[in-house]
CSV table of C-alpha atoms in Angstrom, one decimal:
chain,number,residue,atom,x,y,z
A,1,GLN,CA,86.7,365.9,-36.6
A,2,LEU,CA,86.1,366.1,-32.9
A,3,GLN,CA,83.7,368.8,-31.9
A,4,LEU,CA,82.7,370.0,-28.6
A,5,GLN,CA,79.6,372.2,-27.8
A,6,GLU,CA,78.7,373.9,-24.7
A,7,SER,CA,75.0,374.4,-23.7
A,8,GLY,CA,73.2,375.9,-20.8
A,9,PRO,CA,71.5,379.2,-19.6
A,10,GLY,CA,73.2,382.4,-20.6
A,11,LEU,CA,71.9,384.2,-17.6
A,12,VAL,CA,72.0,383.0,-13.9
A,13,LYS,CA,70.6,384.9,-11.0
A,14,SER,CA,73.2,385.5,-8.1
A,15,SER,CA,73.3,382.9,-5.4
A,16,GLU,CA,71.8,380.2,-7.8
A,17,THR,CA,73.5,377.3,-9.5
A,18,LEU,CA,75.1,377.5,-12.9
A,19,SER,CA,74.7,374.3,-14.9
A,20,LEU,CA,76.4,373.6,-18.3
A,21,THR,CA,76.7,370.6,-20.5
A,22,CYS,CA,79.3,369.9,-23.1
A,23,THR,CA,78.3,367.5,-25.9
A,24,VAL,CA,81.1,365.7,-27.7
A,25,SER,CA,80.7,364.6,-31.4
A,26,GLY,CA,83.1,363.0,-33.8
A,27,GLY,CA,84.7,360.8,-31.1
A,28,SER,CA,83.9,358.9,-27.9
A,29,ILE,CA,84.1,360.5,-24.6
A,30,GLY,CA,84.8,357.1,-22.9
A,31,PRO,CA,86.1,354.5,-22.7
A,32,SER,CA,89.1,356.5,-24.0
A,33,SER,CA,92.5,357.8,-23.1
A,34,TYR,CA,91.3,361.3,-22.9
A,35,TYR,CA,90.3,363.6,-20.1
A,36,TRP,CA,87.7,366.4,-20.4
A,37,GLY,CA,87.8,369.8,-18.8
A,38,TRP,CA,86.2,373.0,-18.2
A,39,ILE,CA,87.9,376.4,-18.4
A,40,ARG,CA,86.4,379.9,-18.1
A,41,GLN,CA,87.4,383.5,-19.0
A,42,PRO,CA,85.9,386.6,-17.4
A,43,PRO,CA,85.5,389.4,-19.9
A,44,GLY,CA,88.7,391.0,-20.8
A,45,ARG,CA,90.7,388.7,-18.5
A,46,GLY,CA,92.8,385.5,-18.7
A,47,LEU,CA,92.0,381.8,-18.7
A,48,GLU,CA,91.1,380.0,-15.5
A,49,TRP,CA,90.8,376.2,-15.3
A,50,ILE,CA,87.9,375.0,-13.4
A,51,ALA,CA,87.9,371.2,-13.4
A,52,THR,CA,88.9,368.0,-15.3
A,53,ILE,CA,87.3,364.5,-15.4
A,54,TYR,CA,88.1,361.1,-16.8
A,55,TYR,CA,85.5,358.7,-18.1
A,56,THR,CA,86.1,356.6,-15.0
A,57,GLY,CA,84.9,359.4,-12.8
A,58,THR,CA,88.3,360.6,-11.6
A,59,THR,CA,88.1,364.3,-11.0
A,60,TYR,CA,90.5,367.2,-10.4
A,61,TYR,CA,89.3,370.5,-9.3
A,62,ASN,CA,90.6,374.1,-9.1
A,63,PRO,CA,91.3,374.6,-5.3
A,64,SER,CA,89.8,378.1,-5.3
A,65,LEU,CA,86.6,376.7,-6.7
A,66,LYS,CA,86.4,373.3,-5.3
A,67,SER,CA,83.8,373.9,-2.7
A,68,ARG,CA,81.4,375.1,-5.2
A,69,VAL,CA,82.0,373.0,-8.4
A,70,THR,CA,81.0,369.5,-9.5
A,71,ILE,CA,82.0,368.0,-12.8
A,72,SER,CA,80.3,364.8,-13.9
A,73,ILE,CA,80.3,362.6,-17.1
A,74,ASP,CA,77.7,360.6,-19.0
A,75,THR,CA,79.4,358.3,-21.5
A,76,SER,CA,76.0,357.0,-22.6
A,77,LYS,CA,75.2,360.5,-23.9
A,78,ASN,CA,78.7,361.4,-24.8
A,79,GLN,CA,78.5,364.5,-22.5
A,80,PHE,CA,80.1,365.9,-19.5
A,81,SER,CA,78.7,368.6,-17.3
A,82,LEU,CA,79.6,371.4,-14.8
A,83,LYS,CA,77.7,372.7,-11.9
A,84,LEU,CA,78.8,375.9,-10.0
A,85,THR,CA,76.8,376.7,-7.0
A,86,SER,CA,76.3,380.1,-5.2
A,87,VAL,CA,77.3,382.1,-8.1
A,88,THR,CA,78.2,385.9,-7.9
A,89,ALA,CA,79.0,388.5,-10.5
A,90,ALA,CA,82.6,387.3,-10.3
A,91,ASP,CA,81.5,384.1,-12.1
A,92,THR,CA,80.4,385.9,-15.2
A,93,ALA,CA,82.6,384.6,-17.8
A,94,VAL,CA,82.8,382.7,-21.2
A,95,TYR,CA,82.9,379.0,-20.2
A,96,TYR,CA,84.8,376.6,-22.5
A,97,CYS,CA,84.7,372.8,-22.5
A,98,ALA,CA,87.8,371.0,-23.9
A,99,ARG,CA,89.5,367.7,-24.4
A,100,GLN,CA,92.6,367.2,-22.5
A,101,ILE,CA,95.5,365.0,-23.3
A,102,PHE,CA,97.5,363.2,-20.7
A,103,SER,CA,101.4,363.5,-20.6
A,104,CYS,CA,103.8,361.2,-18.7
A,105,SER,CA,106.9,362.2,-16.9
A,106,GLY,CA,109.0,360.4,-14.4
A,107,GLY,CA,106.7,357.4,-14.4
A,108,THR,CA,103.6,359.5,-13.6
A,109,CYS,CA,100.9,360.3,-16.1
A,110,TYR,CA,98.6,363.2,-15.7
A,111,PRO,CA,96.0,365.3,-17.6
A,112,ASP,CA,98.1,368.0,-19.4
A,113,TYR,CA,97.3,370.1,-22.5
A,114,PHE,CA,93.9,370.9,-24.2
A,115,ASP,CA,93.9,370.1,-27.8
A,116,TYR,CA,90.2,370.6,-28.8
A,117,TRP,CA,88.0,373.4,-27.4
A,118,GLY,CA,84.3,374.3,-27.7
A,119,GLN,CA,83.4,377.6,-29.0
A,120,GLY,CA,82.6,378.8,-25.5
A,121,THR,CA,79.3,380.1,-24.0
A,122,LEU,CA,78.8,383.4,-22.1
A,123,VAL,CA,77.2,383.0,-18.8
A,124,THR,CA,76.2,386.2,-17.0
A,125,VAL,CA,75.2,386.4,-13.3
A,126,SER,CA,72.6,388.9,-12.6
A,127,SER,CA,71.6,390.3,-9.3
B,1,SER,CA,99.9,378.1,-4.9
B,2,TYR,CA,101.9,377.6,-8.2
B,3,GLU,CA,102.1,380.6,-10.5
B,4,LEU,CA,103.2,381.1,-14.1
B,5,THR,CA,104.4,384.5,-14.9
B,6,GLN,CA,104.1,386.2,-18.4
B,7,PRO,CA,104.8,389.7,-19.5
B,8,PRO,CA,101.5,391.5,-20.1
B,9,SER,CA,102.5,392.7,-23.5
B,10,VAL,CA,105.0,392.2,-26.2
B,11,SER,CA,105.4,394.2,-29.4
B,12,VAL,CA,107.1,393.2,-32.7
B,13,SER,CA,107.7,394.5,-36.1
B,14,PRO,CA,106.2,392.4,-39.1
B,15,GLY,CA,108.8,389.9,-40.3
B,16,GLN,CA,110.7,389.9,-37.1
B,17,THR,CA,111.2,387.2,-34.6
B,18,THR,CA,109.9,387.5,-31.1
B,19,SER,CA,109.7,385.5,-28.0
B,20,ILE,CA,107.2,385.4,-25.2
B,21,THR,CA,108.3,384.0,-21.8
B,22,CYS,CA,106.7,382.1,-19.1
B,23,SER,CA,108.4,381.6,-15.7
B,24,GLY,CA,107.6,379.4,-12.8
B,25,ARG,CA,109.2,377.7,-9.9
B,26,GLY,CA,110.7,374.3,-10.9
B,27,LEU,CA,109.3,374.8,-14.5
B,28,ARG,CA,112.1,372.7,-15.9
B,29,ASP,CA,110.5,369.6,-14.4
B,30,LYS,CA,107.1,370.2,-16.0
B,31,TYR,CA,105.7,370.2,-19.4
B,32,VAL,CA,104.6,373.6,-20.8
B,33,SER,CA,101.9,374.2,-23.4
B,34,TRP,CA,101.1,377.3,-25.3
B,35,TYR,CA,97.8,378.6,-26.6
B,36,GLN,CA,96.9,381.4,-29.1
B,37,GLN,CA,93.7,383.3,-28.7
B,38,LYS,CA,92.3,385.8,-31.1
B,39,PRO,CA,89.5,388.2,-30.1
B,40,GLY,CA,86.1,386.4,-30.1
B,41,GLN,CA,87.8,383.0,-30.7
B,42,SER,CA,88.5,380.0,-28.5
B,43,PRO,CA,92.2,379.2,-27.5
B,44,LEU,CA,94.2,377.3,-30.1
B,45,LEU,CA,97.0,374.9,-28.9
B,46,VAL,CA,100.2,375.9,-30.7
B,47,ILE,CA,102.9,374.1,-28.6
B,48,TYR,CA,102.6,371.1,-26.2
B,49,GLN,CA,105.1,369.3,-24.1
B,50,ASP,CA,107.5,372.3,-24.2
B,51,SER,CA,108.5,372.2,-27.9
B,52,ARG,CA,106.1,370.0,-29.9
B,53,ARG,CA,103.9,371.5,-32.5
B,54,PRO,CA,100.3,370.1,-33.3
B,55,SER,CA,99.4,369.1,-36.7
B,56,GLY,CA,98.5,372.2,-38.7
B,57,ILE,CA,100.5,374.6,-36.6
B,58,PRO,CA,103.1,376.5,-38.8
B,59,GLU,CA,106.8,375.9,-38.2
B,60,GLN,CA,107.2,379.6,-37.4
B,61,PHE,CA,106.0,378.7,-33.9
B,62,SER,CA,108.5,377.0,-31.7
B,63,GLY,CA,108.9,376.3,-28.1
B,64,SER,CA,111.8,376.0,-25.7
B,65,ILE,CA,112.6,375.9,-22.0
B,66,SER,CA,115.7,376.9,-20.2
B,67,GLY,CA,115.9,376.6,-16.4
B,68,ASN,CA,112.7,377.7,-15.0
B,69,THR,CA,111.6,379.8,-18.0
B,70,ALA,CA,109.8,378.6,-21.0
B,71,ALA,CA,109.6,380.6,-24.3
B,72,LEU,CA,107.3,380.7,-27.2
B,73,THR,CA,109.1,381.9,-30.3
B,74,ILE,CA,107.4,383.2,-33.4
B,75,SER,CA,109.6,383.7,-36.3
B,76,GLY,CA,108.7,385.9,-39.3
B,77,THR,CA,105.7,387.4,-37.4
B,78,GLN,CA,102.8,388.4,-39.4
B,79,ALA,CA,99.8,390.7,-38.7
B,80,MET,CA,97.7,387.5,-38.3
B,81,ASP,CA,99.8,386.4,-35.3
B,82,GLU,CA,98.6,389.3,-33.3
B,83,ALA,CA,96.8,387.7,-30.4
B,84,ASP,CA,96.9,386.8,-26.7
B,85,TYR,CA,99.2,383.9,-25.8
B,86,TYR,CA,98.9,381.8,-22.7
B,87,CYS,CA,101.3,379.3,-21.1
B,88,GLN,CA,100.0,376.4,-19.2
B,89,ALA,CA,101.4,373.7,-16.9
B,90,TRP,CA,100.3,370.9,-14.5
B,91,ASP,CA,101.2,371.2,-10.8
B,92,SER,CA,100.0,369.4,-7.8
B,93,SER,CA,96.9,367.9,-9.6
B,94,THR,CA,95.9,371.3,-11.0
B,95,VAL,CA,96.0,373.0,-14.4
B,96,ILE,CA,97.9,376.4,-14.1
B,97,PHE,CA,97.5,379.1,-16.8
B,98,GLY,CA,99.9,382.1,-17.1
B,99,GLY,CA,98.2,385.4,-17.0
B,100,GLY,CA,98.5,385.9,-20.8
B,101,THR,CA,100.7,388.0,-23.1
B,102,LYS,CA,99.2,390.4,-25.7
B,103,LEU,CA,101.3,390.3,-28.8
B,104,THR,CA,101.1,393.4,-31.0
B,105,VAL,CA,102.4,393.5,-34.4
B,106,LEU,CA,103.4,397.0,-35.2
């Protein structure tokens, strides 16, 4: 059974960098046909996608966060990571990592739905 | 930017059938997924590629798409189905989530 586990500081100071790691167990992060993503959810609010990565290093970013976000992957450790710079209170959220499955349509394949999710980790940005 | 629109809330009586909609420009040309999220839990995939059900998801959950509106239908709704539901699609190299719908079983 595939498992994903987020880890990192639960408290980050405003203007600093948020760093999280997702450790995958029960399956290989790469080479594989899966993508890996980060999603967050501010308290009481909806889901917001942050970024996606493939084991080859191909990345996709939410345009609204792209200037502050870096997603990376370490296949030797079966981990992928997230860095979010210059955080503010608006970045306070539960951060989830998830496995993303690709779909193909019209001859094009792309990362699509998330089938396995981590339990999530709350990151609070303090002033 | 692309948007997926869901009703904020839907109510249903136990045992009844209910649908949650998700609308977006050109949605008919995209695949839609649906997630169930109960308080304090991670989202759970219940429908992918418009109408496919992952292993372990009960048949009471079904998905469909008509025009630019996708729908998640829950038949024989039970108290345990009370949750937030999110639709999701891929557009212009980005993942888009709908705003979420709170399903209340009265």
